Coordinates of C-alpha atoms and ligand atoms in Angstrom, one line a residue:
X1 CA -141.9 -81.6 133.5
X2 CA -140.8 -80.5 130.1
X3 CA -143.2 -78.5 128.0
X4 CA -142.0 -79.5 124.5
X5 CA -141.9 -83.1 123.4
X6 CA -138.3 -84.2 123.6
X7 CA -137.7 -87.7 122.4
X8 CA -141.2 -88.9 123.0
X9 CA -142.1 -92.5 123.3
X10 CA -142.8 -93.9 119.8
X11 CA -146.6 -94.2 119.0
X12 CA -146.2 -97.1 116.6
X13 CA -145.7 -100.0 119.2
X14 CA -148.9 -98.9 121.0
X15 CA -151.0 -99.7 118.0
X16 CA -150.4 -103.4 118.3
X17 CA -151.1 -103.7 122.0
X18 CA -154.5 -105.2 123.0
X19 CA -157.1 -103.0 124.6
X20 CA -157.1 -104.8 127.9
X21 CA -153.4 -104.1 128.3
X22 CA -153.8 -100.5 127.2
X23 CA -156.6 -100.0 129.6
X24 CA -154.5 -101.4 132.5
X25 CA -151.6 -99.1 131.6
X26 CA -153.8 -96.0 131.3
X27 CA -155.2 -96.7 134.7
X28 CA -151.7 -97.1 136.1
X29 CA -150.8 -93.6 134.9
X30 CA -154.0 -92.2 136.3
X31 CA -153.1 -93.7 139.7
X32 CA -149.6 -92.3 139.5
X33 CA -150.6 -88.7 138.5
X34 CA -153.6 -88.6 140.8
X35 CA -155.4 -85.2 141.0
X36 CA -152.7 -83.5 138.8
X37 CA -154.3 -85.2 135.8
X38 CA -157.8 -84.6 134.5
X39 CA -159.1 -86.6 131.6
X40 CA -162.1 -85.0 129.9
X41 CA -164.3 -87.0 127.5
X42 CA -166.9 -85.8 125.0
X43 CA -170.1 -87.9 124.8
X44 CA -169.3 -88.8 121.2
X45 CA -166.2 -90.8 122.3
X46 CA -166.1 -94.5 122.0
X47 CA -167.0 -96.4 125.2
X48 CA -163.6 -97.8 125.8
X49 CA -162.1 -94.3 125.9
X50 CA -164.9 -92.7 127.8
X51 CA -164.5 -95.3 130.6
X52 CA -161.1 -93.7 131.4
X53 CA -162.4 -90.1 131.6
X54 CA -162.8 -88.4 135.0
X55 CA -165.5 -86.2 133.6
X56 CA -167.7 -86.5 130.6
X57 CA -170.0 -83.9 129.0
X58 CA -171.1 -82.0 126.0
X59 CA -169.2 -78.9 124.7
X60 CA -170.7 -76.5 127.2
X61 CA -170.2 -78.8 130.2
X62 CA -166.6 -79.5 129.2
X63 CA -165.7 -75.9 128.8
X64 CA -167.2 -75.2 132.2
X65 CA -165.2 -78.1 133.7
X66 CA -162.0 -76.8 132.1
X67 CA -162.7 -73.3 133.5
X68 CA -163.2 -74.8 137.0
X69 CA -160.3 -77.2 136.9
X70 CA -158.8 -77.0 140.4
X71 CA -155.6 -78.7 141.3
X72 CA -155.0 -80.4 138.0
X73 CA -151.9 -79.5 136.0
X74 CA -152.6 -81.6 132.9
X75 CA -155.8 -82.0 131.0
X76 CA -156.0 -84.8 128.5
X77 CA -158.8 -84.0 126.2
X78 CA -160.7 -86.9 124.6
X79 CA -162.5 -84.8 122.1
X80 CA -161.6 -82.7 119.1
X81 CA -159.2 -79.9 118.5
X82 CA -161.4 -76.9 119.1
X83 CA -162.5 -78.4 122.5
X84 CA -158.8 -78.8 123.6
X85 CA -158.1 -75.2 122.5
X86 CA -161.1 -74.0 124.6
X87 CA -159.8 -76.0 127.6
X88 CA -156.4 -74.4 127.2
X89 CA -157.9 -70.9 127.0
X90 CA -160.2 -71.3 130.0
X91 CA -157.9 -73.2 132.3
X92 CA -155.1 -70.7 131.8
X93 CA -157.0 -67.4 132.3
X94 CA -155.3 -64.8 134.5
X95 CA -157.3 -65.6 137.6
X96 CA -156.6 -69.3 137.2
X97 CA -152.9 -68.6 136.7
X98 CA -152.8 -66.4 139.8
X99 CA -154.4 -69.1 141.9
X100 CA -151.7 -71.5 140.8
X101 CA -148.8 -69.1 141.3
X102 CA -148.4 -68.7 137.5
X103 CA -148.2 -72.4 136.8
X104 CA -150.0 -73.3 133.5
X105 CA -152.2 -76.3 132.9
X106 CA -150.9 -78.3 129.9
X107 CA -153.7 -79.4 127.6
X108 CA -153.1 -82.5 125.5
X109 CA -155.1 -83.9 122.5
X110 CA -154.1 -87.5 122.2
X111 CA -154.3 -87.4 118.4
X112 CA -153.7 -84.1 116.6
X113 CA -155.6 -85.3 113.6
X114 CA -158.8 -85.2 115.7
X115 CA -160.2 -82.0 114.2
X116 CA -163.8 -81.0 113.3
X117 CA -164.7 -80.8 109.6
X118 CA -167.4 -78.2 110.4
X119 CA -164.9 -76.0 112.3
X120 CA -162.6 -76.2 109.3
X121 CA -165.4 -74.7 107.1
X122 CA -164.7 -71.2 108.4
X123 CA -161.2 -69.9 108.3
X124 CA -160.2 -66.5 109.9
X125 CA -159.3 -65.0 106.5
X126 CA -162.6 -65.9 105.0
X127 CA -164.5 -64.5 108.0
X128 CA -162.5 -61.3 107.9
X129 CA -163.1 -61.0 104.2
X130 CA -166.8 -61.5 104.7
X131 CA -166.9 -58.9 107.4
X132 CA -165.3 -56.4 105.0
X133 CA -167.6 -57.3 102.2
X134 CA -170.6 -57.0 104.4
X135 CA -169.4 -53.5 105.4
X136 CA -169.8 -52.4 101.8
X137 CA -173.6 -52.8 102.2
X138 CA -174.4 -52.6 105.8
X139 CA -173.1 -51.0 109.0
X140 CA -171.1 -53.8 110.6
X141 CA -171.0 -51.8 113.8
X142 CA -174.5 -53.0 114.3
X143 CA -173.7 -56.6 113.3
X144 CA -172.9 -59.1 116.1
X145 CA -170.7 -62.0 115.1
X146 CA -171.6 -65.2 116.9
X147 CA -169.4 -68.3 116.5
X148 CA -170.4 -71.8 117.4
X149 CA -167.9 -73.2 119.9
X150 CA -167.0 -75.6 117.1
X151 CA -164.5 -73.2 115.6
X152 CA -160.9 -72.3 115.8
X153 CA -159.7 -70.0 118.6
X154 CA -158.9 -67.2 116.2
X155 CA -162.6 -67.0 115.2
X156 CA -163.6 -66.7 118.8
X157 CA -161.0 -63.9 119.1
X158 CA -162.6 -62.2 116.0
X159 CA -166.0 -62.3 117.7
X160 CA -164.6 -60.7 120.9
X161 CA -163.0 -57.9 118.9
X162 CA -166.2 -57.1 117.2
X163 CA -168.5 -57.2 120.2
X164 CA -169.6 -60.8 119.6
X165 CA -169.8 -64.0 121.5
X166 CA -169.5 -67.8 121.4
X167 CA -172.4 -70.2 121.7
X168 CA -172.9 -74.0 122.1
X169 CA -175.8 -76.0 121.0
X170 CA -177.2 -75.8 124.6
X171 CA -177.3 -72.1 124.8
X172 CA -177.7 -70.9 121.2
X173 CA -181.2 -69.4 121.8
X174 CA -180.1 -67.4 124.8
X175 CA -176.9 -66.3 122.9
X176 CA -178.9 -65.1 119.9
X177 CA -181.3 -63.2 122.2
X178 CA -178.2 -61.6 123.9
X179 CA -176.8 -60.7 120.4
X180 CA -180.0 -59.0 119.4
X181 CA -179.8 -56.8 122.5
X182 CA -176.4 -55.7 121.3
X183 CA -177.1 -55.0 117.6
X184 CA -179.5 -55.3 114.7
X185 CA -178.1 -58.3 112.9
X186 CA -176.1 -61.4 113.5
X187 CA -173.3 -63.1 111.4
X188 CA -173.5 -66.7 112.5
X189 CA -170.7 -69.2 111.7
X190 CA -169.7 -71.9 111.0
X191 CA -172.9 -74.1 111.3
X192 CA -175.8 -72.8 109.1
X193 CA -178.2 -75.4 110.6
X194 CA -177.7 -74.5 114.2
X195 CA -178.0 -70.9 113.3
X196 CA -181.1 -71.4 111.2
X197 CA -182.9 -73.8 113.6
X198 CA -182.3 -71.5 116.5
X199 CA -183.4 -68.3 114.7
X200 CA -186.5 -69.9 113.3
X201 CA -187.6 -70.7 116.9
X202 CA -187.3 -67.0 117.6
X203 CA -189.6 -66.2 114.7
X204 CA -187.0 -65.1 112.2
X205 CA -188.0 -66.4 108.8
X206 CA -185.8 -68.0 106.2
X207 CA -186.1 -65.0 103.8
X208 CA -184.3 -63.0 106.4
X209 CA -181.5 -65.6 106.8
X210 CA -179.4 -65.6 103.6
X211 CA -176.5 -68.0 103.5
X212 CA -173.0 -66.6 102.9
X213 CA -170.9 -68.8 100.7
X214 CA -167.2 -68.0 101.5
X215 CA -166.1 -69.3 98.1
X216 CA -168.2 -66.8 96.1
X217 CA -167.9 -63.1 95.4
X218 CA -169.8 -61.2 98.1
X219 CA -170.8 -64.5 99.6
X220 CA -173.0 -65.2 96.5
X221 CA -175.6 -62.7 97.9
X222 CA -177.2 -59.6 96.6
X223 CA -177.1 -56.3 98.4
X224 CA -180.9 -56.6 98.9
X225 CA -180.6 -60.0 100.6
X226 CA -178.0 -58.6 103.0
X227 CA -179.9 -55.4 103.7
X228 CA -183.0 -57.4 104.4
X229 CA -181.2 -59.9 106.7
X230 CA -181.5 -60.5 110.4
X231 CA -179.1 -63.4 110.5
X232 CA -176.4 -64.0 107.9
X233 CA -175.7 -67.7 108.1
X234 CA -172.3 -69.2 107.1
X235 CA -172.3 -72.0 104.6
X236 CA -171.0 -74.7 106.9
X237 CA -172.4 -77.9 108.3
X238 CA -171.6 -81.0 110.2
X239 CA -171.4 -84.0 107.8
X240 CA -172.5 -86.4 110.6
X241 CA -175.7 -84.5 111.4
X242 CA -176.5 -83.2 107.9
X243 CA -176.8 -86.9 106.8
X244 CA -180.2 -87.3 108.5
X245 CA -183.1 -86.7 106.2
X246 CA -186.9 -86.2 106.4
X247 CA -187.1 -89.6 104.7
X248 CA -185.5 -91.2 107.7
X249 CA -188.1 -89.6 110.0
X250 CA -191.0 -90.8 107.9
X251 CA -189.6 -94.3 107.7
X252 CA -189.3 -94.6 111.5
X253 CA -192.8 -93.1 112.0
X254 CA -194.3 -95.6 109.6
X255 CA -192.5 -98.6 110.9
X256 CA -192.7 -97.9 114.7
X257 CA -196.0 -96.7 116.0
X258 CA -195.7 -94.0 118.6
X259 CA -192.0 -93.5 118.1
X260 CA -190.5 -90.1 119.1
X261 CA -187.9 -88.4 117.0
X262 CA -185.1 -86.7 119.0
X263 CA -182.5 -84.8 117.1
X264 CA -179.5 -82.5 117.5
X265 CA -180.0 -78.9 116.1
X266 CA -177.0 -79.4 113.7
X267 CA -179.5 -81.5 111.7
X268 CA -181.0 -79.7 108.6
X269 CA -184.2 -77.7 109.1
X270 CA -186.4 -80.2 107.4
X271 CA -185.4 -82.8 109.9
X272 CA -185.6 -80.5 112.8
X273 CA -189.1 -79.3 111.9
X274 CA -190.4 -82.9 111.8
X275 CA -188.7 -84.0 115.0
X276 CA -190.6 -84.1 118.3
X277 CA -187.7 -82.7 120.2
X278 CA -184.5 -81.0 119.1
X279 CA -181.7 -80.3 121.5
X280 CA -178.0 -80.4 122.4
X281 CA -176.2 -83.5 123.4
X282 CA -176.9 -82.7 127.0
X283 CA -180.6 -82.3 126.3
X284 CA -180.8 -85.5 124.3
X285 CA -179.2 -87.5 127.2
X286 CA -181.5 -85.9 129.8
X287 CA -184.6 -86.4 127.7
X288 CA -183.9 -90.1 127.4
X289 CA -183.0 -90.4 131.1
X290 CA -186.3 -88.8 132.1
X291 CA -188.5 -90.9 129.8
X292 CA -190.8 -93.7 130.9
X293 CA -189.8 -97.3 130.3
X294 CA -191.1 -98.5 127.0
X295 CA -190.6 -95.1 125.3
X296 CA -189.6 -95.5 121.7
X297 CA -187.0 -93.2 120.2
X298 CA -185.2 -92.6 116.9
X299 CA -182.3 -90.4 117.7
X300 CA -180.5 -88.2 115.2
X301 CA -177.0 -87.6 116.5
X302 CA -173.6 -89.2 116.7
X303 CA -173.6 -93.0 116.6
X304 CA -171.5 -93.7 119.7
X305 CA -173.7 -91.6 121.9
X306 CA -176.9 -93.3 120.5
X307 CA -175.4 -96.7 121.1
X308 CA -174.4 -95.8 124.7
X309 CA -177.9 -94.5 125.4
X310 CA -179.2 -97.8 124.0
X311 CA -177.0 -99.8 126.4
X312 CA -177.8 -97.6 129.4
X313 CA -181.5 -97.7 128.8
X314 CA -182.6 -101.2 128.0
X315 CA -186.0 -100.3 129.4
X316 CA -186.6 -98.1 126.4
X317 CA -186.5 -98.8 122.6
X318 CA -183.8 -96.7 121.0
X319 CA -182.9 -96.5 117.3
X320 CA -180.3 -94.6 115.4
X321 CA -182.3 -92.3 113.0
X322 CA -180.8 -93.7 109.8
X323 CA -180.3 -97.0 108.2
X324 CA -176.8 -95.8 107.3
X325 CA -174.1 -95.8 110.0
X326 CA -172.5 -92.4 110.3
X327 CA -170.2 -91.5 113.1
X328 CA -167.8 -88.6 113.8
X329 CA -164.6 -90.0 112.2
X330 CA -162.4 -87.4 113.9
X331 CA -163.7 -88.0 117.4
X332 CA -163.1 -91.7 116.7
X333 CA -159.4 -91.0 116.1
X334 CA -159.0 -90.9 119.8
X335 CA -158.5 -94.5 120.7
X336 CA -156.8 -96.4 123.6
X337 CA -153.5 -96.5 121.8
X338 CA -153.3 -92.7 121.4
X339 CA -154.6 -92.2 125.0
X340 CA -152.1 -94.6 126.5
X341 CA -149.2 -93.2 124.4
X342 CA -149.9 -89.6 125.5
X343 CA -150.3 -90.6 129.1
X344 CA -147.2 -92.7 129.3
X345 CA -145.3 -89.9 127.7
X346 CA -146.7 -87.5 130.4
X347 CA -145.7 -89.9 133.1
X348 CA -142.2 -90.1 131.6
X349 CA -141.9 -86.3 131.7
X350 CA -142.7 -85.5 128.1
X351 CA -145.8 -83.5 126.9
X352 CA -146.8 -84.7 123.5
X353 CA -149.5 -83.1 121.3
X354 CA -149.6 -80.0 123.5
X355 CA -152.4 -77.6 122.6
X356 CA -151.0 -74.2 123.3
X357 CA -153.1 -71.3 121.9
X358 CA -151.2 -68.2 121.0
X359 CA -151.3 -65.8 124.0
X360 CA -153.0 -62.9 122.2
X361 CA -155.6 -65.1 120.5
X362 CA -156.2 -66.8 123.8
X363 CA -156.8 -63.5 125.6
X364 CA -159.4 -62.3 123.0
X365 CA -161.1 -65.7 122.7
X366 CA -161.4 -65.9 126.5
X367 CA -163.4 -62.6 126.3
X368 CA -165.9 -64.2 123.9
X369 CA -166.1 -67.4 125.9
X370 CA -166.5 -65.6 129.2
X371 CA -169.4 -63.5 127.7
X372 CA -171.1 -66.8 127.0
X373 CA -170.3 -68.4 130.3
X374 CA -171.5 -65.4 132.3
X375 CA -174.6 -64.8 130.2
X376 CA -176.9 -67.2 131.9
Ligands
13P401 P1 -172.6 -80.4 121.8 O1 -172.4 -79.0 122.0 O2 -174.0 -80.9 121.8 O3 -171.7 -81.2 122.7 O4 -172.1 -80.8 120.3 C1 -170.8 -80.7 120.0 C2 -170.6 -81.3 118.6 O5 -169.5 -81.3 118.1 C3 -171.8 -81.8 118.0 O6 -171.4 -82.2 116.8
SF4_402 FE1 -167.5 -81.6 114.3 FE2 -169.7 -82.9 113.5 FE3 -167.8 -84.2 114.6 FE4 -169.3 -82.5 116.0 S1 -169.9 -84.4 115.0 S2 -167.1 -82.7 116.1 S3 -169.6 -80.9 114.5 S4 -167.7 -83.2 112.7

């Protein structure tokens, strides 16, 4: 198998093939490659894509699956860029490589444009600058950097180098508790909402969580604000989850007696505070699975997941917590045409859209990811 795309099959013709044919061709490649191929799918993927995944999960589950990947040699990641990077880092750690006699697992992202707008809100240079600026006012030796898994690999590496760690929405509380055992303060990036909602639950108040704006001098903060801080939040957000508002919560409560509001912690604090339950993608799914028939829900998270829950649980009444449709446009870039194109290239001996994290960055990022995976 070649490792660099050499005369790959052209993507264009795939775009005019009907979904039924694409599905059949995807399955044919899965049959041909057998256990050498692992297709991972994030819960936000569209149904027609998720149907072809071997395993589906939220960010934490998918990173664990990548870390445990046994005899597979290719991971095709139906998700977004940072997830594929994480899979590459974890599937190709020294122990894994030794088990495979040095053979690497190639990670493929069917469409390289499938990024995460939140992850793009923190760039390594901005974070390094912020760290230096913070150092003018406080002792950064006592600050623990925590990056949400929705971030580029070089930010995970930054965290490892400065005694920090990665978190996902499923383990953010435990990670913050860990961080406060290592130091006095946390610099949390890139999602201010996950950082704030998690720290509020630990009793940290908003006046001790200033928001660092990377586009302003000294983050737009005063020395007093930084000195008084427990958590310095990064001014980043997910546009999908930030769209939910307290108005939506009120509207559903008014119109549907007894409805329960279930939201992802990437939603703003005002929504999170009004919700009955806030939790990661995994928690949202489990909560609905365990609920009694007839339970009414308004769910504030990505549209494809809410629609799937609706289909899987006709015994419950499930609504999307907004009258406006809002989905993750970058997750949606992974469609059957891109999936089929990347798989048929693979079957033809060409790896396209190979996610291959720089060796040094991967080594450091792995440390921050392992700290998280071993923390439980
Ligand atoms: P989870 O960690 O809940 O899978 O969320 C990932 C994500 O990108 C949410 O927007
Ligand atoms: Fe990124 Fe938001 Fe999409 Fe999740 S839903 S991948 S945080 S843009």
